[in-house]
Amino acid sequence: MKIIHKKCGIFLLFTLFFAAGAQAQQVTSMRINEVLVINDNNFVDDYGQRSGWIELFNISAGTVNIGGCYLTNDRSNPRKYPIPKGDVLTKIPPRQHVLFWADGLANRGTFHLNFTLDGENENFIALYDVDGKTLVDSIVIPAGQKADISFARKVDGEDVWLQLTKVTPSTNNLTLDTNEKIENFKGNDAWGIGMTVTAMAVVFIGLVLLYLCFKYVGKSAIEISRRRARKARVSENGHHAGVDALESGEIVAAVSLALFEVEEDVHDLENTVITIHKVARNYSPWSSKIYGLRNLPQRK
């Protein structure tokens, strides 16, 4: 019994260590993905205010809970802003983003930081794990950032950084505004002649295929019907057909004889005379009409 309890304790301990390791590994999947230092005419927060913001990105294929982690802009204070626990929005789905507003107003909610970004000097931004010591990711935003131009990774989660004139908070940094196939088609067929010819060719080929399909299916059906008719004629003229006819004649004769015997039983000797015997009744049934008649008085 003691051995069983010992094994269960070891298994539970191993499970806890594995879960803690998996959680730590998931948190390390978060990346600082895009930062807007100066927000003059850009997106507003849920209070209608404009301020700098920091976007995080989950590069993993699993959901990451960043509740309990830390964001900071101070190298000497890694625990400057503790991300609150218990908020369902801190669970970041795979390959998704989360946005924090650097407005210095942490009392406005989970995603409002207690520090702001410096528009004139460089900005150090870091994300620390729940222990407040393990650095998950960091970036130094160069000084001299322009208003409404973000400093971001070229592709979400990758190492190449650049300035984006088209900021993309809470969405992919690399977005496609045009369709490459359509652009190539416009370049090669500006008047649409090729598209028209292609469409007409497709319709014409479809009609031809339908015509051929119905034509050969109809011919096949007619040929099958003719074959069946020929087989039927051969069967009527063959030996087996004669046997069937004989059997059919014998059946008809048997039925006729039976009808004749029935007629002999119910009729007189003459086949064309039907005898009707009168049945005498000494009583009047309850439904007889005599009960509904009245005796009229005699005239004198």
PDB file of C-alpha atoms in Angstrom:
ATOM      1  CA  MET A   1       0.000   0.000   0.000  1.00  0.00           C
ATOM      2  CA  LYS A   2       2.853   2.365   0.833  1.00  0.00           C
ATOM      3  CA  ILE A   3       4.453   1.595  -2.532  1.00  0.00           C
ATOM      4  CA  ILE A   4       1.222   2.571  -4.341  1.00  0.00           C
ATOM      5  CA  HIS A   5       0.989   5.898  -2.451  1.00  0.00           C
ATOM      6  CA  LYS A   6       4.634   6.599  -3.221  1.00  0.00           C
ATOM      7  CA  LYS A   7       4.118   5.956  -6.943  1.00  0.00           C
ATOM      8  CA  CYS A   8       1.035   8.199  -6.983  1.00  0.00           C
ATOM      9  CA  GLY A   9       2.983  10.987  -5.276  1.00  0.00           C
ATOM     10  CA  ILE A  10       5.820  10.706  -7.795  1.00  0.00           C
ATOM     11  CA  PHE A  11       3.331  10.756 -10.681  1.00  0.00           C
ATOM     12  CA  LEU A  12       1.569  13.876  -9.336  1.00  0.00           C
ATOM     13  CA  LEU A  13       4.888  15.629  -8.759  1.00  0.00           C
ATOM     14  CA  PHE A  14       6.003  14.813 -12.286  1.00  0.00           C
ATOM     15  CA  THR A  15       2.690  16.092 -13.654  1.00  0.00           C
ATOM     16  CA  LEU A  16       3.049  19.394 -11.797  1.00  0.00           C
ATOM     17  CA  PHE A  17       6.583  19.892 -13.062  1.00  0.00           C
ATOM     18  CA  PHE A  18       5.506  19.058 -16.601  1.00  0.00           C
ATOM     19  CA  ALA A  19       2.564  21.489 -16.430  1.00  0.00           C
ATOM     20  CA  ALA A  20       4.782  24.254 -15.053  1.00  0.00           C
ATOM     21  CA  GLY A  21       7.324  23.638 -17.787  1.00  0.00           C
ATOM     22  CA  ALA A  22       4.634  23.663 -20.466  1.00  0.00           C
ATOM     23  CA  GLN A  23       3.217  26.922 -19.093  1.00  0.00           C
ATOM     24  CA  ALA A  24       6.672  28.500 -19.039  1.00  0.00           C
ATOM     25  CA  GLN A  25       7.305  27.331 -22.573  1.00  0.00           C
ATOM     26  CA  GLN A  26       4.020  28.834 -23.718  1.00  0.00           C
ATOM     27  CA  VAL A  27       4.765  32.209 -22.129  1.00  0.00           C
ATOM     28  CA  THR A  28       8.086  32.318 -23.948  1.00  0.00           C
ATOM     29  CA  SER A  29       6.097  32.146 -27.190  1.00  0.00           C
ATOM     30  CA  MET A  30       4.969  35.746 -26.735  1.00  0.00           C
ATOM     31  CA  ARG A  31       6.697  38.490 -28.726  1.00  0.00           C
ATOM     32  CA  ILE A  32       6.658  42.281 -28.669  1.00  0.00           C
ATOM     33  CA  ASN A  33       5.356  42.741 -32.194  1.00  0.00           C
ATOM     34  CA  GLU A  34       4.591  46.438 -32.841  1.00  0.00           C
ATOM     35  CA  VAL A  35       4.971  49.718 -30.935  1.00  0.00           C
ATOM     36  CA  LEU A  36       3.481  53.138 -31.655  1.00  0.00           C
ATOM     37  CA  VAL A  37       5.251  55.841 -29.626  1.00  0.00           C
ATOM     38  CA  ILE A  38       3.479  59.005 -30.816  1.00  0.00           C
ATOM     39  CA  ASN A  39      -0.252  58.786 -31.479  1.00  0.00           C
ATOM     40  CA  ASP A  40      -1.639  62.036 -32.886  1.00  0.00           C
ATOM     41  CA  ASN A  41      -4.290  60.943 -35.387  1.00  0.00           C
ATOM     42  CA  ASN A  42      -4.257  57.195 -34.978  1.00  0.00           C
ATOM     43  CA  PHE A  43      -6.507  54.656 -33.261  1.00  0.00           C
ATOM     44  CA  VAL A  44      -8.254  55.535 -30.005  1.00  0.00           C
ATOM     45  CA  ASP A  45      -8.712  53.346 -26.925  1.00  0.00           C
ATOM     46  CA  ASP A  46     -11.976  52.273 -25.292  1.00  0.00           C
ATOM     47  CA  TYR A  47     -12.160  55.696 -23.606  1.00  0.00           C
ATOM     48  CA  GLY A  48     -11.843  57.574 -26.897  1.00  0.00           C
ATOM     49  CA  GLN A  49      -8.316  58.738 -26.029  1.00  0.00           C
ATOM     50  CA  ARG A  50      -5.174  58.586 -28.184  1.00  0.00           C
ATOM     51  CA  SER A  51      -1.972  57.311 -26.634  1.00  0.00           C
ATOM     52  CA  GLY A  52       0.997  55.149 -27.499  1.00  0.00           C
ATOM     53  CA  TRP A  53       0.476  51.388 -27.523  1.00  0.00           C
ATOM     54  CA  ILE A  54       2.367  48.098 -27.399  1.00  0.00           C
ATOM     55  CA  GLU A  55       1.229  45.016 -29.303  1.00  0.00           C
ATOM     56  CA  LEU A  56       2.130  41.460 -28.252  1.00  0.00           C
ATOM     57  CA  PHE A  57       1.897  38.424 -30.532  1.00  0.00           C
ATOM     58  CA  ASN A  58       1.565  34.697 -29.780  1.00  0.00           C
ATOM     59  CA  ILE A  59       3.814  32.787 -32.200  1.00  0.00           C
ATOM     60  CA  SER A  60       2.837  29.333 -30.913  1.00  0.00           C
ATOM     61  CA  ALA A  61       0.085  26.921 -31.937  1.00  0.00           C
ATOM     62  CA  GLY A  62      -1.424  26.923 -28.432  1.00  0.00           C
ATOM     63  CA  THR A  63      -3.248  29.428 -26.245  1.00  0.00           C
ATOM     64  CA  VAL A  64      -0.973  31.435 -23.932  1.00  0.00           C
ATOM     65  CA  ASN A  65      -2.151  33.017 -20.682  1.00  0.00           C
ATOM     66  CA  ILE A  66      -0.045  36.111 -19.960  1.00  0.00           C
ATOM     67  CA  GLY A  67      -1.877  36.878 -16.715  1.00  0.00           C
ATOM     68  CA  GLY A  68       0.749  37.395 -13.993  1.00  0.00           C
ATOM     69  CA  CYS A  69       3.504  38.399 -16.427  1.00  0.00           C
ATOM     70  CA  TYR A  70       5.102  41.869 -16.402  1.00  0.00           C
ATOM     71  CA  LEU A  71       5.531  44.706 -18.904  1.00  0.00           C
ATOM     72  CA  THR A  72       8.044  47.460 -18.270  1.00  0.00           C
ATOM     73  CA  ASN A  73       9.937  50.345 -19.853  1.00  0.00           C
ATOM     74  CA  ASP A  74      12.539  50.412 -17.059  1.00  0.00           C
ATOM     75  CA  ARG A  75      15.534  48.065 -17.096  1.00  0.00           C
ATOM     76  CA  SER A  76      15.947  48.440 -13.347  1.00  0.00           C
ATOM     77  CA  ASN A  77      12.300  47.612 -12.613  1.00  0.00           C
ATOM     78  CA  PRO A  78      11.223  44.461 -14.492  1.00  0.00           C
ATOM     79  CA  ARG A  79       7.991  44.243 -12.470  1.00  0.00           C
ATOM     80  CA  LYS A  80       6.768  47.733 -13.258  1.00  0.00           C
ATOM     81  CA  TYR A  81       3.357  46.706 -14.616  1.00  0.00           C
ATOM     82  CA  PRO A  82       1.967  43.346 -13.467  1.00  0.00           C
ATOM     83  CA  ILE A  83      -0.601  42.062 -15.951  1.00  0.00           C
ATOM     84  CA  PRO A  84      -3.690  41.169 -13.872  1.00  0.00           C
ATOM     85  CA  LYS A  85      -4.679  37.549 -13.439  1.00  0.00           C
ATOM     86  CA  GLY A  86      -8.173  36.217 -13.968  1.00  0.00           C
ATOM     87  CA  ASP A  87      -9.016  38.288 -17.055  1.00  0.00           C
ATOM     88  CA  VAL A  88     -10.161  35.961 -19.846  1.00  0.00           C
ATOM     89  CA  LEU A  89      -8.779  38.381 -22.423  1.00  0.00           C
ATOM     90  CA  THR A  90      -5.233  37.693 -21.223  1.00  0.00           C
ATOM     91  CA  LYS A  91      -5.547  34.215 -22.765  1.00  0.00           C
ATOM     92  CA  ILE A  92      -4.090  34.811 -26.211  1.00  0.00           C
ATOM     93  CA  PRO A  93      -5.196  32.304 -28.908  1.00  0.00           C
ATOM     94  CA  PRO A  94      -2.662  30.833 -31.367  1.00  0.00           C
ATOM     95  CA  ARG A  95      -1.175  33.355 -33.815  1.00  0.00           C
ATOM     96  CA  GLN A  96      -3.221  36.208 -32.327  1.00  0.00           C
ATOM     97  CA  HIS A  97      -2.447  39.678 -30.931  1.00  0.00           C
ATOM     98  CA  VAL A  98      -3.152  41.687 -27.791  1.00  0.00           C
ATOM     99  CA  LEU A  99      -2.815  45.470 -27.401  1.00  0.00           C
ATOM    100  CA  PHE A 100      -1.724  47.457 -24.334  1.00  0.00           C
ATOM    101  CA  TRP A 101      -2.207  51.240 -24.126  1.00  0.00           C
ATOM    102  CA  ALA A 102       0.779  53.127 -22.707  1.00  0.00           C
ATOM    103  CA  ASP A 103      -1.280  55.954 -21.194  1.00  0.00           C
ATOM    104  CA  GLY A 104      -0.079  55.798 -17.569  1.00  0.00           C
ATOM    105  CA  LEU A 105      -3.648  55.105 -16.389  1.00  0.00           C
ATOM    106  CA  ALA A 106      -3.592  51.550 -15.057  1.00  0.00           C
ATOM    107  CA  ASN A 107      -6.856  52.130 -13.191  1.00  0.00           C
ATOM    108  CA  ARG A 108      -8.707  52.084 -16.524  1.00  0.00           C
ATOM    109  CA  GLY A 109      -8.375  48.333 -16.931  1.00  0.00           C
ATOM    110  CA  THR A 110      -6.156  45.353 -17.634  1.00  0.00           C
ATOM    111  CA  PHE A 111      -4.806  46.705 -20.897  1.00  0.00           C
ATOM    112  CA  HIS A 112      -3.890  50.191 -19.710  1.00  0.00           C
ATOM    113  CA  LEU A 113      -0.265  50.423 -18.534  1.00  0.00           C
ATOM    114  CA  ASN A 114       1.075  52.482 -15.647  1.00  0.00           C
ATOM    115  CA  PHE A 115       3.736  54.125 -17.831  1.00  0.00           C
ATOM    116  CA  THR A 116       3.946  56.138 -21.051  1.00  0.00           C
ATOM    117  CA  LEU A 117       6.361  56.199 -23.979  1.00  0.00           C
ATOM    118  CA  ASP A 118       8.903  58.981 -24.604  1.00  0.00           C
ATOM    119  CA  GLY A 119       8.470  60.641 -28.011  1.00  0.00           C
ATOM    120  CA  GLU A 120      11.947  62.247 -28.001  1.00  0.00           C
ATOM    121  CA  ASN A 121      14.247  59.580 -26.574  1.00  0.00           C
ATOM    122  CA  GLU A 122      14.672  55.870 -27.136  1.00  0.00           C
ATOM    123  CA  ASN A 123      12.261  53.536 -25.377  1.00  0.00           C
ATOM    124  CA  PHE A 124      13.181  50.230 -23.776  1.00  0.00           C
ATOM    125  CA  ILE A 125      10.231  47.822 -23.640  1.00  0.00           C
ATOM    126  CA  ALA A 126      10.349  44.347 -22.136  1.00  0.00           C
ATOM    127  CA  LEU A 127       8.057  41.454 -21.248  1.00  0.00           C
ATOM    128  CA  TYR A 128       8.968  39.322 -18.214  1.00  0.00           C
ATOM    129  CA  ASP A 129       7.635  35.964 -17.104  1.00  0.00           C
ATOM    130  CA  VAL A 130       5.511  35.457 -13.963  1.00  0.00           C
ATOM    131  CA  ASP A 131       8.626  35.193 -11.777  1.00  0.00           C
ATOM    132  CA  GLY A 132       9.583  38.785 -12.683  1.00  0.00           C
ATOM    133  CA  LYS A 133      13.099  37.666 -13.562  1.00  0.00           C
ATOM    134  CA  THR A 134      12.896  35.622 -16.768  1.00  0.00           C
ATOM    135  CA  LEU A 135      13.035  37.901 -19.790  1.00  0.00           C
ATOM    136  CA  VAL A 136      10.592  36.736 -22.465  1.00  0.00           C
ATOM    137  CA  ASP A 137      11.208  39.468 -25.070  1.00  0.00           C
ATOM    138  CA  SER A 138      12.505  43.038 -25.292  1.00  0.00           C
ATOM    139  CA  ILE A 139      13.085  45.772 -27.837  1.00  0.00           C
ATOM    140  CA  VAL A 140      14.684  49.215 -27.894  1.00  0.00           C
ATOM    141  CA  ILE A 141      12.700  51.714 -29.964  1.00  0.00           C
ATOM    142  CA  PRO A 142      15.120  54.219 -31.511  1.00  0.00           C
ATOM    143  CA  ALA A 143      14.740  57.912 -30.709  1.00  0.00           C
ATOM    144  CA  GLY A 144      13.166  60.270 -33.189  1.00  0.00           C
ATOM    145  CA  GLN A 145      10.023  58.293 -33.955  1.00  0.00           C
ATOM    146  CA  LYS A 146       7.496  60.095 -36.140  1.00  0.00           C
ATOM    147  CA  ALA A 147       3.855  60.600 -35.269  1.00  0.00           C
ATOM    148  CA  ASP A 148       1.455  57.850 -36.344  1.00  0.00           C
ATOM    149  CA  ILE A 149       4.276  55.679 -37.718  1.00  0.00           C
ATOM    150  CA  SER A 150       4.858  52.477 -35.758  1.00  0.00           C
ATOM    151  CA  PHE A 151       8.043  50.507 -35.177  1.00  0.00           C
ATOM    152  CA  ALA A 152       7.194  46.879 -35.955  1.00  0.00           C
ATOM    153  CA  ARG A 153       8.342  43.512 -37.146  1.00  0.00           C
ATOM    154  CA  LYS A 154       8.074  43.152 -40.914  1.00  0.00           C
ATOM    155  CA  VAL A 155       6.292  39.811 -40.454  1.00  0.00           C
ATOM    156  CA  ASP A 156       4.554  38.887 -37.207  1.00  0.00           C
ATOM    157  CA  GLY A 157       6.953  37.227 -34.783  1.00  0.00           C
ATOM    158  CA  GLU A 158      10.021  37.437 -37.044  1.00  0.00           C
ATOM    159  CA  ASP A 159      13.267  39.305 -36.347  1.00  0.00           C
ATOM    160  CA  VAL A 160      13.264  42.024 -39.022  1.00  0.00           C
ATOM    161  CA  TRP A 161      12.041  45.407 -37.702  1.00  0.00           C
ATOM    162  CA  LEU A 162      11.007  48.445 -39.738  1.00  0.00           C
ATOM    163  CA  GLN A 163       8.804  51.505 -39.617  1.00  0.00           C
ATOM    164  CA  LEU A 164       5.227  51.039 -40.802  1.00  0.00           C
ATOM    165  CA  THR A 165       3.362  54.006 -42.245  1.00  0.00           C
ATOM    166  CA  LYS A 166       0.229  51.862 -42.168  1.00  0.00           C
ATOM    167  CA  VAL A 167      -0.072  50.823 -38.548  1.00  0.00           C
ATOM    168  CA  THR A 168      -1.828  47.559 -37.814  1.00  0.00           C
ATOM    169  CA  PRO A 169      -2.834  47.268 -34.129  1.00  0.00           C
ATOM    170  CA  SER A 170      -4.269  43.857 -33.209  1.00  0.00           C
ATOM    171  CA  THR A 171      -3.796  42.514 -36.726  1.00  0.00           C
ATOM    172  CA  ASN A 172      -1.066  41.214 -39.020  1.00  0.00           C
ATOM    173  CA  ASN A 173       1.815  43.553 -39.765  1.00  0.00           C
ATOM    174  CA  LEU A 174       2.098  42.346 -43.342  1.00  0.00           C
ATOM    175  CA  THR A 175      -1.228  42.859 -45.110  1.00  0.00           C
ATOM    176  CA  LEU A 176      -2.083  42.582 -48.791  1.00  0.00           C
ATOM    177  CA  ASP A 177      -4.202  45.375 -50.225  1.00  0.00           C
ATOM    178  CA  THR A 178      -4.220  43.953 -53.743  1.00  0.00           C
ATOM    179  CA  ASN A 179      -4.767  40.620 -55.421  1.00  0.00           C
ATOM    180  CA  GLU A 180      -1.656  39.515 -57.285  1.00  0.00           C
ATOM    181  CA  LYS A 181      -3.590  37.438 -59.820  1.00  0.00           C
ATOM    182  CA  ILE A 182      -5.939  40.299 -60.647  1.00  0.00           C
ATOM    183  CA  GLU A 183      -3.035  42.709 -61.036  1.00  0.00           C
ATOM    184  CA  ASN A 184      -1.271  40.305 -63.416  1.00  0.00           C
ATOM    185  CA  PHE A 185      -4.474  39.857 -65.390  1.00  0.00           C
ATOM    186  CA  LYS A 186      -4.882  43.620 -65.711  1.00  0.00           C
ATOM    187  CA  GLY A 187      -1.325  43.961 -66.944  1.00  0.00           C
ATOM    188  CA  ASN A 188      -1.644  41.206 -69.532  1.00  0.00           C
ATOM    189  CA  ASP A 189      -5.237  41.831 -70.643  1.00  0.00           C
ATOM    190  CA  ALA A 190      -6.170  45.438 -69.992  1.00  0.00           C
ATOM    191  CA  TRP A 191      -9.184  45.370 -72.376  1.00  0.00           C
ATOM    192  CA  GLY A 192     -10.608  42.109 -71.080  1.00  0.00           C
ATOM    193  CA  ILE A 193     -10.549  40.435 -74.500  1.00  0.00           C
ATOM    194  CA  GLY A 194      -8.839  37.332 -73.172  1.00  0.00           C
ATOM    195  CA  MET A 195     -11.344  37.001 -70.344  1.00  0.00           C
ATOM    196  CA  THR A 196     -14.268  37.323 -72.787  1.00  0.00           C
ATOM    197  CA  VAL A 197     -12.868  34.733 -75.180  1.00  0.00           C
ATOM    198  CA  THR A 198     -12.080  32.364 -72.317  1.00  0.00           C
ATOM    199  CA  ALA A 199     -15.578  32.661 -70.861  1.00  0.00           C
ATOM    200  CA  MET A 200     -17.253  32.101 -74.242  1.00  0.00           C
ATOM    201  CA  ALA A 201     -15.004  29.122 -74.947  1.00  0.00           C
ATOM    202  CA  VAL A 202     -15.891  27.537 -71.622  1.00  0.00           C
ATOM    203  CA  VAL A 203     -19.635  27.982 -72.274  1.00  0.00           C
ATOM    204  CA  PHE A 204     -19.359  26.649 -75.846  1.00  0.00           C
ATOM    205  CA  ILE A 205     -17.358  23.600 -74.790  1.00  0.00           C
ATOM    206  CA  GLY A 206     -19.870  22.893 -72.032  1.00  0.00           C
ATOM    207  CA  LEU A 207     -22.774  23.013 -74.524  1.00  0.00           C
ATOM    208  CA  VAL A 208     -20.952  20.705 -76.941  1.00  0.00           C
ATOM    209  CA  LEU A 209     -20.265  18.196 -74.173  1.00  0.00           C
ATOM    210  CA  LEU A 210     -23.930  18.247 -73.129  1.00  0.00           C
ATOM    211  CA  TYR A 211     -25.038  17.714 -76.756  1.00  0.00           C
ATOM    212  CA  LEU A 212     -22.724  14.751 -77.224  1.00  0.00           C
ATOM    213  CA  CYS A 213     -23.755  13.277 -73.896  1.00  0.00           C
ATOM    214  CA  PHE A 214     -27.491  13.436 -74.652  1.00  0.00           C
ATOM    215  CA  LYS A 215     -26.962  12.220 -78.227  1.00  0.00           C
ATOM    216  CA  TYR A 216     -25.051   9.067 -77.336  1.00  0.00           C
ATOM    217  CA  VAL A 217     -27.195   8.319 -74.300  1.00  0.00           C
ATOM    218  CA  GLY A 218     -30.311   8.542 -76.495  1.00  0.00           C
ATOM    219  CA  LYS A 219     -28.810   6.271 -79.130  1.00  0.00           C
ATOM    220  CA  SER A 220     -27.851   3.740 -76.484  1.00  0.00           C
ATOM    221  CA  ALA A 221     -31.373   3.751 -75.051  1.00  0.00           C
ATOM    222  CA  ILE A 222     -32.942   3.239 -78.493  1.00  0.00           C
ATOM    223  CA  GLU A 223     -30.552   0.381 -79.300  1.00  0.00           C
ATOM    224  CA  ILE A 224     -31.340  -1.339 -75.991  1.00  0.00           C
ATOM    225  CA  SER A 225     -35.083  -1.046 -76.709  1.00  0.00           C
ATOM    226  CA  ARG A 226     -34.626  -2.571 -80.190  1.00  0.00           C
ATOM    227  CA  ARG A 227     -32.646  -5.474 -78.796  1.00  0.00           C
ATOM    228  CA  ARG A 228     -35.353  -6.222 -76.258  1.00  0.00           C
ATOM    229  CA  ALA A 229     -38.032  -6.125 -78.991  1.00  0.00           C
ATOM    230  CA  ARG A 230     -36.064  -8.543 -81.179  1.00  0.00           C
ATOM    231  CA  LYS A 231     -35.611 -10.935 -78.273  1.00  0.00           C
ATOM    232  CA  ALA A 232     -39.348 -10.807 -77.542  1.00  0.00           C
ATOM    233  CA  ARG A 233     -40.239 -11.690 -81.172  1.00  0.00           C
ATOM    234  CA  VAL A 234     -37.775 -14.584 -81.207  1.00  0.00           C
ATOM    235  CA  SER A 235     -39.268 -15.923 -77.963  1.00  0.00           C
ATOM    236  CA  GLU A 236     -42.817 -15.804 -79.368  1.00  0.00           C
ATOM    237  CA  ASN A 237     -41.804 -17.901 -82.366  1.00  0.00           C
ATOM    238  CA  GLY A 238     -39.678 -20.356 -80.409  1.00  0.00           C
ATOM    239  CA  HIS A 239     -40.389 -23.699 -78.776  1.00  0.00           C
ATOM    240  CA  HIS A 240     -40.596 -22.370 -75.254  1.00  0.00           C
ATOM    241  CA  ALA A 241     -43.187 -19.848 -76.327  1.00  0.00           C
ATOM    242  CA  GLY A 242     -45.340 -22.702 -77.793  1.00  0.00           C
ATOM    243  CA  VAL A 243     -45.159 -24.612 -74.517  1.00  0.00           C
ATOM    244  CA  ASP A 244     -46.207 -21.520 -72.635  1.00  0.00           C
ATOM    245  CA  ALA A 245     -49.135 -21.028 -75.021  1.00  0.00           C
ATOM    246  CA  LEU A 246     -50.183 -24.672 -74.527  1.00  0.00           C
ATOM    247  CA  GLU A 247     -50.035 -24.294 -70.783  1.00  0.00           C
ATOM    248  CA  SER A 248     -52.055 -21.117 -71.038  1.00  0.00           C
ATOM    249  CA  GLY A 249     -54.689 -22.909 -73.204  1.00  0.00           C
ATOM    250  CA  GLU A 250     -54.986 -25.735 -70.703  1.00  0.00           C
ATOM    251  CA  ILE A 251     -55.583 -23.274 -67.916  1.00  0.00           C
ATOM    252  CA  VAL A 252     -58.304 -21.508 -69.890  1.00  0.00           C
ATOM    253  CA  ALA A 253     -59.981 -24.869 -70.668  1.00  0.00           C
ATOM    254  CA  ALA A 254     -59.923 -25.859 -66.985  1.00  0.00           C
ATOM    255  CA  VAL A 255     -61.497 -22.554 -65.965  1.00  0.00           C
ATOM    256  CA  SER A 256     -64.188 -22.903 -68.638  1.00  0.00           C
ATOM    257  CA  LEU A 257     -65.022 -26.429 -67.501  1.00  0.00           C
ATOM    258  CA  ALA A 258     -65.324 -25.278 -63.908  1.00  0.00           C
ATOM    259  CA  LEU A 259     -67.731 -22.505 -64.908  1.00  0.00           C
ATOM    260  CA  PHE A 260     -69.810 -25.015 -66.879  1.00  0.00           C
ATOM    261  CA  GLU A 261     -70.087 -27.310 -63.855  1.00  0.00           C
ATOM    262  CA  VAL A 262     -71.248 -24.389 -61.712  1.00  0.00           C
ATOM    263  CA  GLU A 263     -73.942 -23.530 -64.228  1.00  0.00           C
ATOM    264  CA  GLU A 264     -75.149 -27.154 -64.266  1.00  0.00           C
ATOM    265  CA  ASP A 265     -75.657 -27.036 -60.509  1.00  0.00           C
ATOM    266  CA  VAL A 266     -77.720 -23.849 -60.306  1.00  0.00           C
ATOM    267  CA  HIS A 267     -79.824 -24.143 -63.477  1.00  0.00           C
ATOM    268  CA  ASP A 268     -82.193 -26.628 -65.032  1.00  0.00           C
ATOM    269  CA  LEU A 269     -81.103 -28.885 -67.823  1.00  0.00           C
ATOM    270  CA  GLU A 270     -81.472 -26.031 -70.214  1.00  0.00           C
ATOM    271  CA  ASN A 271     -78.456 -23.806 -70.000  1.00  0.00           C
ATOM    272  CA  THR A 272     -80.415 -20.733 -70.946  1.00  0.00           C
ATOM    273  CA  VAL A 273     -83.239 -21.131 -68.369  1.00  0.00           C
ATOM    274  CA  ILE A 274     -82.983 -19.903 -64.795  1.00  0.00           C
ATOM    275  CA  THR A 275     -85.469 -21.377 -62.278  1.00  0.00           C
ATOM    276  CA  ILE A 276     -86.715 -19.098 -59.531  1.00  0.00           C
ATOM    277  CA  HIS A 277     -88.462 -20.779 -56.572  1.00  0.00           C
ATOM    278  CA  LYS A 278     -90.939 -18.812 -54.479  1.00  0.00           C
ATOM    279  CA  VAL A 279     -90.183 -18.708 -50.786  1.00  0.00           C
ATOM    280  CA  ALA A 280     -93.273 -18.611 -48.563  1.00  0.00           C
ATOM    281  CA  ARG A 281     -93.099 -16.557 -45.409  1.00  0.00           C
ATOM    282  CA  ASN A 282     -95.771 -16.861 -42.714  1.00  0.00           C
ATOM    283  CA  TYR A 283     -94.741 -13.740 -40.894  1.00  0.00           C
ATOM    284  CA  SER A 284     -94.014 -10.151 -41.638  1.00  0.00           C
ATOM    285  CA  PRO A 285     -90.632  -8.888 -40.627  1.00  0.00           C
ATOM    286  CA  TRP A 286     -90.446  -5.918 -38.339  1.00  0.00           C
ATOM    287  CA  SER A 287     -89.468  -3.717 -41.236  1.00  0.00           C
ATOM    288  CA  SER A 288     -92.429  -4.700 -43.400  1.00  0.00           C
ATOM    289  CA  LYS A 289     -94.404  -1.889 -44.970  1.00  0.00           C
ATOM    290  CA  ILE A 290     -97.729  -3.242 -43.692  1.00  0.00           C
ATOM    291  CA  TYR A 291     -97.040  -1.732 -40.316  1.00  0.00           C
ATOM    292  CA  GLY A 292     -97.036   1.690 -41.854  1.00  0.00           C
ATOM    293  CA  LEU A 293    -100.459   1.373 -43.596  1.00  0.00           C
ATOM    294  CA  ARG A 294    -103.770   2.574 -42.134  1.00  0.00           C
ATOM    295  CA  ASN A 295    -107.235   1.160 -42.797  1.00  0.00           C
ATOM    296  CA  LEU A 296    -109.466   3.738 -44.453  1.00  0.00           C
ATOM    297  CA  PRO A 297    -113.086   3.952 -43.272  1.00  0.00           C
ATOM    298  CA  GLN A 298    -115.667   2.319 -45.523  1.00  0.00           C
ATOM    299  CA  ARG A 299    -118.163   4.606 -47.244  1.00  0.00           C
ATOM    300  CA  LYS A 300    -121.841   3.707 -46.949  1.00  0.00           C
TER     301      LYS A 300
END
